[in-house]
mmCIF file with all atom_site columns, C-alpha atoms in Angstrom:
data_model
loop_
_atom_site.group_PDB
_atom_site.id
_atom_site.type_symbol
_atom_site.label_atom_id
_atom_site.label_alt_id
_atom_site.label_comp_id
_atom_site.label_asym_id
_atom_site.label_entity_id
_atom_site.label_seq_id
_atom_site.pdbx_PDB_ins_code
_atom_site.Cartn_x
_atom_site.Cartn_y
_atom_site.Cartn_z
_atom_site.occupancy
_atom_site.B_iso_or_equiv
_atom_site.pdbx_formal_charge
_atom_site.auth_seq_id
_atom_site.auth_comp_id
_atom_site.auth_asym_id
_atom_site.auth_atom_id
_atom_site.pdbx_PDB_model_num
ATOM 1  C CA . MET A 1 1  ? 3.674   4.118   9.531  1.00 77.00 ? 30  MET A CA 1
ATOM 2  C CA . ALA A 1 2  ? 0.299   2.722   10.644 1.00 76.00 ? 31  ALA A CA 1
ATOM 3  C CA . ALA A 1 3  ? 0.899   4.253   14.029 1.00 85.00 ? 32  ALA A CA 1
ATOM 4  C CA . ARG A 1 4  ? 1.422   7.647   12.463 1.00 91.00 ? 33  ARG A CA 1
ATOM 5  C CA . LEU A 1 5  ? -1.726  7.288   10.440 1.00 85.00 ? 34  LEU A CA 1
ATOM 6  C CA . GLY A 1 6  ? -3.611  6.253   13.361 1.00 83.00 ? 35  GLY A CA 1
ATOM 7  C CA . SER A 1 7  ? -2.556  9.162   15.558 1.00 90.00 ? 36  SER A CA 1
ATOM 8  C CA . LEU A 1 8  ? -3.405  11.482  12.680 1.00 90.00 ? 37  LEU A CA 1
ATOM 9  C CA . MET A 1 9  ? -6.851  10.064  12.215 1.00 86.00 ? 38  MET A CA 1
ATOM 10 C CA . SER A 1 10 ? -7.792  9.612   15.893 1.00 86.00 ? 39  SER A CA 1
ATOM 11 C CA . PRO A 1 11 ? -8.597  13.313  16.763 1.00 89.00 ? 40  PRO A CA 1
ATOM 12 C CA . VAL A 1 12 ? -10.442 13.671  13.615 1.00 89.00 ? 41  VAL A CA 1
ATOM 13 C CA . ILE A 1 13 ? -12.517 10.715  14.157 1.00 87.00 ? 42  ILE A CA 1
ATOM 14 C CA . ILE A 1 14 ? -13.343 11.792  17.718 1.00 87.00 ? 43  ILE A CA 1
ATOM 15 C CA . MET A 1 15 ? -14.528 15.247  16.507 1.00 90.00 ? 44  MET A CA 1
ATOM 16 C CA . ILE A 1 16 ? -16.624 13.620  13.794 1.00 91.00 ? 45  ILE A CA 1
ATOM 17 C CA . GLN A 1 17 ? -18.269 11.240  16.424 1.00 88.00 ? 46  GLN A CA 1
ATOM 18 C CA . TYR A 1 18 ? -20.232 14.282  17.885 1.00 90.00 ? 47  TYR A CA 1
ATOM 19 C CA . HIS A 1 19 ? -21.846 14.945  14.562 1.00 92.00 ? 48  HIS A CA 1
ATOM 20 C CA . VAL A 1 20 ? -22.250 11.417  13.142 1.00 92.00 ? 49  VAL A CA 1
ATOM 21 C CA . PRO A 1 21 ? -22.409 8.977   16.064 1.00 91.00 ? 50  PRO A CA 1
ATOM 22 C CA . TRP A 1 22 ? -22.239 5.923   13.968 1.00 92.00 ? 51  TRP A CA 1
ATOM 23 C CA . PHE A 1 23 ? -19.154 6.879   12.175 1.00 90.00 ? 52  PHE A CA 1
ATOM 24 C CA . THR A 1 24 ? -16.552 5.684   14.694 1.00 89.00 ? 53  THR A CA 1
ATOM 25 C CA . GLY A 1 25 ? -17.987 2.163   14.844 1.00 90.00 ? 54  GLY A CA 1
ATOM 26 C CA . ALA A 1 26 ? -17.988 2.139   11.017 1.00 92.00 ? 55  ALA A CA 1
ATOM 27 C CA . VAL A 1 27 ? -14.245 3.063   10.878 1.00 89.00 ? 56  VAL A CA 1
ATOM 28 C CA . PHE A 1 28 ? -13.323 0.497   13.386 1.00 89.00 ? 57  PHE A CA 1
ATOM 29 C CA . GLY A 1 29 ? -15.416 -2.121  11.800 1.00 94.00 ? 58  GLY A CA 1
ATOM 30 C CA . ILE A 1 30 ? -14.019 -1.344  8.206  1.00 94.00 ? 59  ILE A CA 1
ATOM 31 C CA . PHE A 1 31 ? -10.461 -1.580  9.447  1.00 90.00 ? 60  PHE A CA 1
ATOM 32 C CA . SER A 1 32 ? -10.970 -4.765  11.304 1.00 93.00 ? 61  SER A CA 1
ATOM 33 C CA . PHE A 1 33 ? -12.563 -6.185  8.135  1.00 95.00 ? 62  PHE A CA 1
ATOM 34 C CA . ILE A 1 34 ? -9.620  -5.053  6.079  1.00 94.00 ? 63  ILE A CA 1
ATOM 35 C CA . ALA A 1 35 ? -7.107  -6.452  8.719  1.00 91.00 ? 64  ALA A CA 1
ATOM 36 C CA . GLY A 1 36 ? -8.886  -9.916  8.476  1.00 89.00 ? 65  GLY A CA 1
ATOM 37 C CA . LEU A 1 37 ? -8.772  -10.068 4.734  1.00 90.00 ? 66  LEU A CA 1
ATOM 38 C CA . THR A 1 38 ? -5.023  -9.082  4.591  1.00 89.00 ? 67  THR A CA 1
ATOM 39 C CA . CYS A 1 39 ? -4.271  -12.074 7.112  1.00 85.00 ? 68  CYS A CA 1
ATOM 40 C CA . LEU A 1 40 ? -5.466  -14.344 4.523  1.00 80.00 ? 69  LEU A CA 1
ATOM 41 C CA . LEU A 1 41 ? -2.521  -13.115 2.173  1.00 83.00 ? 70  LEU A CA 1
ATOM 42 C CA . LEU A 1 42 ? 0.004   -14.153 4.895  1.00 82.00 ? 71  LEU A CA 1
ATOM 43 C CA . PRO A 1 43 ? 2.301   -17.061 3.802  1.00 77.00 ? 72  PRO A CA 1
ATOM 44 C CA . GLU A 1 44 ? 0.916   -19.298 6.543  1.00 73.00 ? 73  GLU A CA 1
ATOM 45 C CA . THR A 1 45 ? -2.699  -18.951 5.182  1.00 69.00 ? 74  THR A CA 1
ATOM 46 C CA . ASN A 1 46 ? -2.212  -18.172 1.555  1.00 73.00 ? 75  ASN A CA 1
ATOM 47 C CA . ILE A 1 47 ? -4.034  -20.687 -0.736 1.00 74.00 ? 76  ILE A CA 1
ATOM 48 C CA . VAL A 1 48 ? -4.318  -23.022 2.376  1.00 71.00 ? 77  VAL A CA 1
ATOM 49 C CA . PRO A 1 49 ? -7.833  -24.390 3.219  1.00 75.00 ? 78  PRO A CA 1
ATOM 50 C CA . LEU A 1 50 ? -8.649  -23.519 6.738  1.00 76.00 ? 79  LEU A CA 1
ATOM 51 C CA . THR A 1 51 ? -9.582  -26.417 9.119  1.00 81.00 ? 80  THR A CA 1
ATOM 52 C CA . THR A 1 52 ? -13.235 -26.283 10.165 1.00 88.00 ? 81  THR A CA 1
ATOM 53 C CA . THR A 1 53 ? -13.428 -29.387 12.398 1.00 90.00 ? 82  THR A CA 1
ATOM 54 C CA . LEU A 1 54 ? -11.378 -30.792 15.280 1.00 90.00 ? 83  LEU A CA 1
ATOM 55 C CA . ASP A 1 55 ? -10.384 -33.975 13.292 1.00 88.00 ? 84  ASP A CA 1
ATOM 56 C CA . GLU A 1 56 ? -8.866  -31.811 10.456 1.00 85.00 ? 85  GLU A CA 1
ATOM 57 C CA . ALA A 1 57 ? -6.917  -29.849 13.048 1.00 82.00 ? 86  ALA A CA 1
ATOM 58 C CA . GLU A 1 58 ? -5.579  -32.788 14.790 1.00 83.00 ? 87  GLU A CA 1
ATOM 59 C CA . LYS A 1 59 ? -4.576  -34.335 11.394 1.00 80.00 ? 88  LYS A CA 1
ATOM 60 C CA . PHE A 1 60 ? -2.923  -31.091 10.283 1.00 76.00 ? 89  PHE A CA 1
ATOM 61 C CA . TYR A 1 61 ? -0.846  -30.784 13.543 1.00 75.00 ? 90  TYR A CA 1
ATOM 62 C CA . SER A 1 62 ? -0.002  -34.441 13.796 1.00 75.00 ? 91  SER A CA 1
ATOM 63 C CA . ASN A 1 63 ? 1.761   -34.111 10.349 1.00 65.00 ? 92  ASN A CA 1
ATOM 64 C CA . ALA A 1 64 ? 3.684   -31.162 11.541 1.00 57.00 ? 93  ALA A CA 1
ATOM 65 C CA . LYS A 1 65 ? 5.505   -32.769 14.497 1.00 55.00 ? 94  LYS A CA 1
ATOM 66 C CA . LYS A 1 66 ? 8.302   -34.329 12.841 1.00 57.00 ? 95  LYS A CA 1
ATOM 67 C CA . GLU A 1 67 ? 11.068  -35.296 15.349 1.00 53.00 ? 96  GLU A CA 1
ATOM 68 C CA . ILE A 1 68 ? 14.575  -34.908 14.980 1.00 54.00 ? 97  ILE A CA 1
ATOM 69 C CA . LYS A 1 69 ? 16.922  -37.291 17.068 1.00 55.00 ? 98  LYS A CA 1
ATOM 70 C CA . ARG A 1 70 ? 20.629  -36.477 17.784 1.00 58.00 ? 99  ARG A CA 1
ATOM 71 C CA . GLU A 1 71 ? 22.940  -37.748 20.440 1.00 59.00 ? 100 GLU A CA 1
ATOM 72 C CA . SER A 1 72 ? 24.759  -35.251 22.348 1.00 59.00 ? 101 SER A CA 1
ATOM 73 C CA . SER A 1 73 ? 28.475  -35.321 23.441 1.00 62.00 ? 102 SER A CA 1
ATOM 74 C CA . THR A 1 74 ? 27.393  -36.717 26.901 1.00 67.00 ? 103 THR A CA 1
ATOM 75 C CA . GLY A 1 75 ? 25.531  -39.652 25.465 1.00 64.00 ? 104 GLY A CA 1
ATOM 76 C CA . GLU A 1 76 ? 21.963  -38.169 25.898 1.00 65.00 ? 105 GLU A CA 1
ATOM 77 C CA . VAL A 1 77 ? 19.593  -38.567 23.027 1.00 60.00 ? 106 VAL A CA 1
ATOM 78 C CA . LEU A 1 78 ? 17.929  -35.142 22.104 1.00 56.00 ? 107 LEU A CA 1
ATOM 79 C CA . ILE A 1 79 ? 14.559  -35.293 20.557 1.00 58.00 ? 108 ILE A CA 1
ATOM 80 C CA . ALA A 1 80 ? 13.398  -31.929 18.955 1.00 54.00 ? 109 ALA A CA 1
ATOM 81 C CA . ASN A 1 81 ? 10.420  -30.910 16.964 1.00 52.00 ? 110 ASN A CA 1
ATOM 82 C CA . GLU A 1 82 ? 9.017   -27.445 16.102 1.00 48.00 ? 111 GLU A CA 1
ATOM 83 C CA . TYR A 1 83 ? 7.052   -27.287 19.274 1.00 46.00 ? 112 TYR A CA 1
ATOM 84 C CA . ASN A 1 84 ? 9.295   -28.362 22.016 1.00 47.00 ? 113 ASN A CA 1
ATOM 85 C CA . MET A 1 85 ? 12.584  -29.785 22.746 1.00 43.00 ? 114 MET A CA 1
ATOM 86 C CA . ARG A 1 86 ? 13.031  -32.545 25.325 1.00 45.00 ? 115 ARG A CA 1
ATOM 87 C CA . MET A 1 87 ? 15.913  -34.763 26.610 1.00 43.00 ? 116 MET A CA 1
ATOM 88 C CA . LYS A 1 88 ? 15.988  -38.560 27.069 1.00 45.00 ? 117 LYS A CA 1
ATOM 89 C CA . HIS A 1 89 ? 18.409  -40.440 29.076 1.00 43.00 ? 118 HIS A CA 1
#
């Protein structure tokens, strides 16, 4: 739906650019601002304080690495977390 709206608006915006030179930049700026605000409504960022320092980010991601250990049928120990999966012999 957004692609259809963009394809309808793009020729009109290009035509208006010749009469109002700042209009194209304003349209792209407004849509970028709206896109940034709607990203804050996504479940990953909704009512979650954003990290501002490297220490906060390291603390956040160190808590996210929970390991799951399982033994395979061949006797190998599988260790998995949400970022990677590795095998130990």
